[in-house]
mmCIF file of C-alpha atoms and ligand atoms in Angstrom:
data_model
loop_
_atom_site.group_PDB
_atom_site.id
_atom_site.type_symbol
_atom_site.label_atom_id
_atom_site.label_comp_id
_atom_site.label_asym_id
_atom_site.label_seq_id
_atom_site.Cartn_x
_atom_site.Cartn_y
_atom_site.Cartn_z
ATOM 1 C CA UNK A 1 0.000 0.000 0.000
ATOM 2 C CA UNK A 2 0.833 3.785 -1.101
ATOM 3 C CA UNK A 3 0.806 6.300 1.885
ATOM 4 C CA UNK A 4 2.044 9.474 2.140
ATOM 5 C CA UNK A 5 1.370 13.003 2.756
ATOM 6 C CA UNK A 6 1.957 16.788 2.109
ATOM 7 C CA UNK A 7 3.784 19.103 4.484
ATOM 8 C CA UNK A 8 2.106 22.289 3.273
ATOM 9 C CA UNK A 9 2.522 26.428 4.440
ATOM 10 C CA UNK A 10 -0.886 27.350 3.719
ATOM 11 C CA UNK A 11 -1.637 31.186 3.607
ATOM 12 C CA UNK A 12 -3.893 32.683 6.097
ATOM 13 C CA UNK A 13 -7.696 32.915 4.548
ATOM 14 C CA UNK A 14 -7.064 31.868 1.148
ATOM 15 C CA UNK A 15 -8.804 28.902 0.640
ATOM 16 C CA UNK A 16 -9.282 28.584 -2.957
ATOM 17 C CA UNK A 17 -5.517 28.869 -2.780
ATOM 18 C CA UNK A 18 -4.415 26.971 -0.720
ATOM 19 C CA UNK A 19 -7.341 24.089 -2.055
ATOM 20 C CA UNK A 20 -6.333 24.564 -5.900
ATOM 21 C CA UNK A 21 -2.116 24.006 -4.573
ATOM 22 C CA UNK A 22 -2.757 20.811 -2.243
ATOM 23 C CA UNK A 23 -4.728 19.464 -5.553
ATOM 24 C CA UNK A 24 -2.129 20.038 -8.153
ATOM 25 C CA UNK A 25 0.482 18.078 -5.589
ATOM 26 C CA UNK A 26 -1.671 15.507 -4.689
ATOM 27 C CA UNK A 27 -2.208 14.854 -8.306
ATOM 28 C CA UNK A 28 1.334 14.481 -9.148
ATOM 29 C CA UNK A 29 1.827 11.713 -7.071
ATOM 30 C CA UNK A 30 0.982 7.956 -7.302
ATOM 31 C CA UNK A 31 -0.769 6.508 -3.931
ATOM 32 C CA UNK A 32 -3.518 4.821 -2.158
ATOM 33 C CA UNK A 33 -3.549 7.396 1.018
ATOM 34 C CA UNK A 34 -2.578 10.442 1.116
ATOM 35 C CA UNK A 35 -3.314 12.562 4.892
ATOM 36 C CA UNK A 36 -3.473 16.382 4.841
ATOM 37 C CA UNK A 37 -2.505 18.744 7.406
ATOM 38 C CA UNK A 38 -5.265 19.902 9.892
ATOM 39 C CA UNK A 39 -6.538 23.125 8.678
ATOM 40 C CA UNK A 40 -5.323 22.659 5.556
ATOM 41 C CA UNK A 41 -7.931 25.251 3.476
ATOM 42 C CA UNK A 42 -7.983 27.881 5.888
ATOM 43 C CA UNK A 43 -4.394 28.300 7.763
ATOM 44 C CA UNK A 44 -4.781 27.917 11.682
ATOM 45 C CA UNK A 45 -4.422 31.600 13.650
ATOM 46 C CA UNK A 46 -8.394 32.417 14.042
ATOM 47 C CA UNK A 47 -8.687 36.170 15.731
ATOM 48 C CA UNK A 48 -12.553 36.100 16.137
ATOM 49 C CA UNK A 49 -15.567 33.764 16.534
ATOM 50 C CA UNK A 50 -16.984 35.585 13.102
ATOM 51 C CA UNK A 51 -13.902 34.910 11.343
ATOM 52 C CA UNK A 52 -13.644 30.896 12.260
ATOM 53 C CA UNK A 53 -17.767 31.128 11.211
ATOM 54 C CA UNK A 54 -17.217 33.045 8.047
ATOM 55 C CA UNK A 55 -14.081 30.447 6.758
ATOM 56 C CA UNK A 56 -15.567 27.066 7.959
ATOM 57 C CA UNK A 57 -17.216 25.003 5.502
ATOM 58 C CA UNK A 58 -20.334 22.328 5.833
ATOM 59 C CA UNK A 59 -19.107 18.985 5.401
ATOM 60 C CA UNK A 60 -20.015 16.861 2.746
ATOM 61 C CA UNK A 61 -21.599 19.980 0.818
ATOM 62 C CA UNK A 62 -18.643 22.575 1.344
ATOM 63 C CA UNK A 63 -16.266 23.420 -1.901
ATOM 64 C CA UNK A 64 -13.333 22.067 -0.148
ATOM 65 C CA UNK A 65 -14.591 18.427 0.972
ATOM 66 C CA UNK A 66 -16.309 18.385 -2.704
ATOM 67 C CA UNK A 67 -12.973 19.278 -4.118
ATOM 68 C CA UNK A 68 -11.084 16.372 -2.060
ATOM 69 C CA UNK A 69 -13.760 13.921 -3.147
ATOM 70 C CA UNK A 70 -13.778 15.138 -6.906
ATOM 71 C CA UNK A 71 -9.670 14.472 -6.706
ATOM 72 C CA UNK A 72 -10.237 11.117 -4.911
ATOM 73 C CA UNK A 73 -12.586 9.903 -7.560
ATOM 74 C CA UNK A 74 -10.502 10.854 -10.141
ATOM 75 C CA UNK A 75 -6.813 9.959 -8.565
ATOM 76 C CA UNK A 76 -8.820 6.291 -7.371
ATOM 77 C CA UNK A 77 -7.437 6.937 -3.695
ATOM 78 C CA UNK A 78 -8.387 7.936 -0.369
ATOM 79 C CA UNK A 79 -7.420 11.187 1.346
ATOM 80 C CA UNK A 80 -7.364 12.189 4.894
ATOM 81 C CA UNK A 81 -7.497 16.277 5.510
ATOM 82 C CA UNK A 82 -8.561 19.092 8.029
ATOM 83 C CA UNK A 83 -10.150 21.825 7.644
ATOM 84 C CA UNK A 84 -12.361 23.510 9.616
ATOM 85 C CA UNK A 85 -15.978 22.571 9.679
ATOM 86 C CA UNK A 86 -19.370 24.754 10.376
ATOM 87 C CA UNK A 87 -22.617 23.072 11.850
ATOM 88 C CA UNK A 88 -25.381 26.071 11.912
ATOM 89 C CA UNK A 89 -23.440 28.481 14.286
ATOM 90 C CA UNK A 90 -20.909 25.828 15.869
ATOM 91 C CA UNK A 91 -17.402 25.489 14.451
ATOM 92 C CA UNK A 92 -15.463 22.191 14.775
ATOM 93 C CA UNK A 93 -11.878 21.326 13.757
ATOM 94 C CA UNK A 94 -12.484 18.406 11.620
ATOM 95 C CA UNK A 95 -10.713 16.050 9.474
ATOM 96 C CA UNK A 96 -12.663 14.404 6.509
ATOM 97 C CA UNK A 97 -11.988 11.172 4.592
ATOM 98 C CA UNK A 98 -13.087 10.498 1.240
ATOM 99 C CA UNK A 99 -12.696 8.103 -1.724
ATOM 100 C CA UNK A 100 -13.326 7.051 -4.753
ATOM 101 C CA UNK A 101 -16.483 6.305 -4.044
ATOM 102 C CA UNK A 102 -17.333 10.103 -2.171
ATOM 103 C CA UNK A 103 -17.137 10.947 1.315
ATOM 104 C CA UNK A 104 -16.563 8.743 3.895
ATOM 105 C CA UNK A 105 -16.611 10.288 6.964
ATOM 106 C CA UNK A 106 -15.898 13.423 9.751
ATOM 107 C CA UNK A 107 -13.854 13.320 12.937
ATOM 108 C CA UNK A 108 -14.167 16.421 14.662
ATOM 109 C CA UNK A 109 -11.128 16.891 17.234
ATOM 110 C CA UNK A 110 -11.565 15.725 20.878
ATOM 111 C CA UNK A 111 -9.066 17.572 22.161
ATOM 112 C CA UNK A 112 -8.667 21.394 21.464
ATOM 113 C CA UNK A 113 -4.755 23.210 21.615
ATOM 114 C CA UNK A 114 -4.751 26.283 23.572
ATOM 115 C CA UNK A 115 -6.900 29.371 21.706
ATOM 116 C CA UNK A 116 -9.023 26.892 19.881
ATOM 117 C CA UNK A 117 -10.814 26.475 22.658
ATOM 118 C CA UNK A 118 -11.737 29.676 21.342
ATOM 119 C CA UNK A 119 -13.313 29.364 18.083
ATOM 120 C CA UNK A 120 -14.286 25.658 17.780
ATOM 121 C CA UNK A 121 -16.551 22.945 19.738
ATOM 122 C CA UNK A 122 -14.784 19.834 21.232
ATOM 123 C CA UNK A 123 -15.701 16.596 19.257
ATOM 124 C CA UNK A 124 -18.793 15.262 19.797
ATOM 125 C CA UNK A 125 -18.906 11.645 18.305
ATOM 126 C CA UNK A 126 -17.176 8.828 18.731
ATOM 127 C CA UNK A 127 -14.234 8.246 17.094
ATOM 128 C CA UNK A 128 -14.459 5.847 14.144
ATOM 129 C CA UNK A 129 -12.400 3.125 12.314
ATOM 130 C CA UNK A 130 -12.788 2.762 8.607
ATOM 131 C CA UNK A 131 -12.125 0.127 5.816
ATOM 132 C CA UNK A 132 -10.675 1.620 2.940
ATOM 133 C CA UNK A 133 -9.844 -2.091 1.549
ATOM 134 C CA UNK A 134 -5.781 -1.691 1.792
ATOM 135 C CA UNK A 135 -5.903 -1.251 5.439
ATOM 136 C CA UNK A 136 -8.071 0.040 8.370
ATOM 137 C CA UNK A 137 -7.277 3.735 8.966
ATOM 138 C CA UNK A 138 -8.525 5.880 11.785
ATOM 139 C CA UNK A 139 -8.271 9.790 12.234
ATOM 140 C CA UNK A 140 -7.097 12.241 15.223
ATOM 141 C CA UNK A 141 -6.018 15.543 14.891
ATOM 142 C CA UNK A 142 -2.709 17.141 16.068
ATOM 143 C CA UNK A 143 -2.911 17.417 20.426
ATOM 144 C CA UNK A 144 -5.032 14.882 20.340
ATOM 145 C CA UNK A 145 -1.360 12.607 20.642
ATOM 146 C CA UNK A 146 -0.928 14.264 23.985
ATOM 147 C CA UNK A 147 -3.833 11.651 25.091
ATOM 148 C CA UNK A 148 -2.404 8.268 24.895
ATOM 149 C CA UNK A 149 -6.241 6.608 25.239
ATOM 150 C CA UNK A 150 -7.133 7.911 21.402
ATOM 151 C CA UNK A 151 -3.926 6.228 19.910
ATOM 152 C CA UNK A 152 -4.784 3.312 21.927
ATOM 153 C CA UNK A 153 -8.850 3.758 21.663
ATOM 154 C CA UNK A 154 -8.022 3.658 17.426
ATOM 155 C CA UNK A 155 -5.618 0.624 17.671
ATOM 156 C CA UNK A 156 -8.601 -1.522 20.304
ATOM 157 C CA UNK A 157 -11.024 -0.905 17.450
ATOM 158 C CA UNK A 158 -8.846 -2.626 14.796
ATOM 159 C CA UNK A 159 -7.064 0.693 13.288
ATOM 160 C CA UNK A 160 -3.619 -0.302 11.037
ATOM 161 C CA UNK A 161 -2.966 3.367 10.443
ATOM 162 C CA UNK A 162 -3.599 6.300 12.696
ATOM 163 C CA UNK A 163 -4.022 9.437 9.857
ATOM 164 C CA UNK A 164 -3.180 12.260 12.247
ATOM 165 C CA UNK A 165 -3.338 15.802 10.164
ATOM 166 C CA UNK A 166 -1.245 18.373 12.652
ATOM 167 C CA UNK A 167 -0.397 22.256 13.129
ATOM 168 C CA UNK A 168 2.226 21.180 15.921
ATOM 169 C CA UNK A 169 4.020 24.345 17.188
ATOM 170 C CA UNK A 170 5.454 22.244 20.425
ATOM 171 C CA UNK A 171 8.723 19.931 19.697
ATOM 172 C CA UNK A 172 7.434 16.664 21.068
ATOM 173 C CA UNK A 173 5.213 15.125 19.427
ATOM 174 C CA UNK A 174 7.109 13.290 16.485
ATOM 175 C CA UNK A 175 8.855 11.410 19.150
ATOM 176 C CA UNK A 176 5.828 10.431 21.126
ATOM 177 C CA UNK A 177 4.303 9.495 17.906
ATOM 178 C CA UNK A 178 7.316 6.833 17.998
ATOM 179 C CA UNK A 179 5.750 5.247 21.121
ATOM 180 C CA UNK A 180 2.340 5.707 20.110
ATOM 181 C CA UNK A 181 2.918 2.939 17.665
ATOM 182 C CA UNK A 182 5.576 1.170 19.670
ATOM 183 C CA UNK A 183 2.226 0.524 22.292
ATOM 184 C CA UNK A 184 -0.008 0.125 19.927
ATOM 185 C CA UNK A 185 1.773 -1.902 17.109
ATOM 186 C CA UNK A 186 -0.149 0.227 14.239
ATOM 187 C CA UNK A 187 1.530 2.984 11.407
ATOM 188 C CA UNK A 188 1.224 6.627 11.990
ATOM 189 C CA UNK A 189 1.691 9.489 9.079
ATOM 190 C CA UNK A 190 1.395 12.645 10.949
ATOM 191 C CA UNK A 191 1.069 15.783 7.927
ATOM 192 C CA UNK A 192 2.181 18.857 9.671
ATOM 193 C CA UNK A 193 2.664 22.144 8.578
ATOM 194 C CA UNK A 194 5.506 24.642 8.665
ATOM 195 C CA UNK A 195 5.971 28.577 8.514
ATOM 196 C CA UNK A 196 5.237 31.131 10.963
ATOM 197 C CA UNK A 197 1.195 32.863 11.469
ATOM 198 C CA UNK A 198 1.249 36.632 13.606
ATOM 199 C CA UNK A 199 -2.188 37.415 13.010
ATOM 200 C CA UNK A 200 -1.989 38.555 16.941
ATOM 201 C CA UNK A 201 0.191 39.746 19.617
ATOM 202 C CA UNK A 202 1.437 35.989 19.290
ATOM 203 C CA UNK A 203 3.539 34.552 16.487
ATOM 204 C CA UNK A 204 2.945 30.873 15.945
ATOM 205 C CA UNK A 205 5.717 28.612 14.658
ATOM 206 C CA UNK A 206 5.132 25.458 13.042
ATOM 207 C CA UNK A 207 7.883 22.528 13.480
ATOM 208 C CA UNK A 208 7.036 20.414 9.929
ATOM 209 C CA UNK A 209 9.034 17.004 10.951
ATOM 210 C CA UNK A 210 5.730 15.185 9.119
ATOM 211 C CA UNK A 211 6.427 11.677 9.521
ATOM 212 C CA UNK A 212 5.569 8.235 8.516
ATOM 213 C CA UNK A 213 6.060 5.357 11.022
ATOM 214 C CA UNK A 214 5.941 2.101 11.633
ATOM 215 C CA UNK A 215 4.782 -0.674 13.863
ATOM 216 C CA UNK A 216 7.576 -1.043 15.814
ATOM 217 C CA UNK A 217 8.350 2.759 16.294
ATOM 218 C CA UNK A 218 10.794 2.723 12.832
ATOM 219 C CA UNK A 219 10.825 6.278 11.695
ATOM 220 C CA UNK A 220 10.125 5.754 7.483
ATOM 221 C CA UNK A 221 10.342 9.194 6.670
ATOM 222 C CA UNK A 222 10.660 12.095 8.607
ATOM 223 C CA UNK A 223 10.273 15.789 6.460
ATOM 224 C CA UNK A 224 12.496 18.681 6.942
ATOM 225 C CA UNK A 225 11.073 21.727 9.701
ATOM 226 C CA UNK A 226 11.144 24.390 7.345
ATOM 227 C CA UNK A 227 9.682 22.988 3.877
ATOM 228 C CA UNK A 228 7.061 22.253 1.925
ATOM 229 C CA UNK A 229 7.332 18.639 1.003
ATOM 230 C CA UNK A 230 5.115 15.584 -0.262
ATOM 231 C CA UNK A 231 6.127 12.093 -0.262
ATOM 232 C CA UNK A 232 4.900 8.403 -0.746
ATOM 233 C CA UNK A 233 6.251 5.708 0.620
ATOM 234 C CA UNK A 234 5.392 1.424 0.174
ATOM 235 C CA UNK A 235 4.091 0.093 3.994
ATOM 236 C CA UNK A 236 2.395 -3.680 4.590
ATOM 237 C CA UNK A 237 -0.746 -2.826 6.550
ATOM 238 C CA UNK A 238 -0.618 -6.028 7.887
ATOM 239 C CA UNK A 239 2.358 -5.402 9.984
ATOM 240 C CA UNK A 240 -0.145 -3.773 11.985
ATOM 241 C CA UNK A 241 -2.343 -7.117 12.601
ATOM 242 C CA UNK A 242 0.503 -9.352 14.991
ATOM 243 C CA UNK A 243 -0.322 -7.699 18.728
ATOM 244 C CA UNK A 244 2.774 -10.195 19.773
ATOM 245 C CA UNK A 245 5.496 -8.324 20.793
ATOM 246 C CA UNK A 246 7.171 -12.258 21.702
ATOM 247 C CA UNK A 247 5.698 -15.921 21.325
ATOM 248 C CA UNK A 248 3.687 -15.216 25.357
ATOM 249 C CA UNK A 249 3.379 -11.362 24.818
ATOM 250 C CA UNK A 250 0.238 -9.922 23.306
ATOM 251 C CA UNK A 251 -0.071 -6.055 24.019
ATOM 252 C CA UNK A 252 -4.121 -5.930 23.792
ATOM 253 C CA UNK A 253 -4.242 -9.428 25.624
ATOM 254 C CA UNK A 254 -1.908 -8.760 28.172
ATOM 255 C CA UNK A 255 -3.321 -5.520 29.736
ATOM 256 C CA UNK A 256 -4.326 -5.496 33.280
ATOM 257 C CA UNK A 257 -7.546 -3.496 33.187
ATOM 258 C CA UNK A 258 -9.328 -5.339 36.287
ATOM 259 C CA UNK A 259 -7.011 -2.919 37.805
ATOM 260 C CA UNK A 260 -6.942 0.051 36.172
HETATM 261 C C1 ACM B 1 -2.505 21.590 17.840
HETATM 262 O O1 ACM B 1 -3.290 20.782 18.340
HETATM 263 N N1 ACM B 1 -2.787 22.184 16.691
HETATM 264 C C2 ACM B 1 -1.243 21.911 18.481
#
């Protein structure tokens, strides 16, 4: 199986920019999966409720989920992206995955980062695990790694890849991401973004260091912190499937939870 994904510097507000860009790089490449960063469409420093409101799209009907889907039918792959999503007056920081066959389905992040809290509505749903016939995937969104129970929550309901779109601007997540799959024995491709947003008193720096990882914590690719990048890379989903870590050691079987 194909995976990859694009390390992007979107530009504050400009959607159909930043949209039309992602689509002419995703369609140079050859690949079954390809994950997005969060906020992808719409860049990530919101200054007002109004603002988030005015830029956030309905999913399936919005132009940006109808442009993934259009490029999913017509590239025959999957695609894992954020963007920000609008319910009536409620704003959520979403990720959608569509196909070839349409859309598939919206996570809406659990766990909001600092002024998000702000602008968007924690998740509301429960957190899902789809077939996309190469593998099982399942989504979370950037701090949502800080919470070791989603990782693990994903893995428990049969994920092989955790899709995890990102705006990281702290420095520790693409190591944790290592033991995420260590503990869970699944793949990770975390898309991040880089550049700097000042859209406020506050200037926001994003670290890039995307990554693609394995079962066993192997670091496949790791991007650059300072450019834009795509890449694909070959992975066996079924690595994902042996919970043995040796011959009397499985990691689901072997947890304690009477206790916990
Ligand atoms: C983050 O959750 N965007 C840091």
């Amino acid at each position: 199986m194909r995976v990859g994904f694009l390390q992007t510097f979107p530009l504050f507000g400009k959607k159909g920019e930043n949209v039309d860009k992602a689509i002419l790089q995703v369609n140079d490449l050859d690949a079954d999966l390809m994950v997005l960063p969060e906020l992808f469409n719409t860049g990530y420093q919101f200054t007002s409720r109004e603002e988030t409101v005015a830029l956030a799209e309905k999913v399936p009907d919005g132009q940006t989920t109808q442009a993934l889907i259009n490029l999913a039918r017509k590239k025959h792959l999957y695609l894992v992206a954020g963007l920000a999503e609008r319910e009536n007056d409620c704003c959520y920081n979403s990720a959608v995955l569509v196909g070839p066959d349409g859309f598939i389905a919206c996570y809406r992040k659990l766990h909001l980062f600092y002024h998000e809290k702000r602008w968007f509505e924690p998740g509301n749903a429960e957190l899902g695990v789809y077939d996309i016939g190469h593998a099982r995937i399942g989504m979370m969104i950037c701090f949502d790694w800080f919470f070791p129970e989603v990782a693990r929550y994903l893995a428990l309901k049969g994920a092989d890849i955790i899709c995890h779109p990102a705006n990281l601007v702290l420095p520790y997540c693409p190591q944790a991401m290592i033991t995420r799959c260590i503990e869970n024995r699944v793949f990770a491709v975390t898309a991040n973004r880089i550049g700097v947003e000042k859209r406020s008193e506050e200037s926001l720096t994003f670290i890039g260091a995307s990554q693609i990882l394995g079962t066993k914590g192997e670091i496949l690719y790791r991007a650059s912190s300072d450019q834009e990048e795509s890449i694909v890379i070959e992975i066996e989903p079924g690595n994902a499937r042996d919970k043995h870590v040796t011959a009397v050691n499985h990691i689901f079987d072997d947890r304690r939870i009477t206790f916990l």
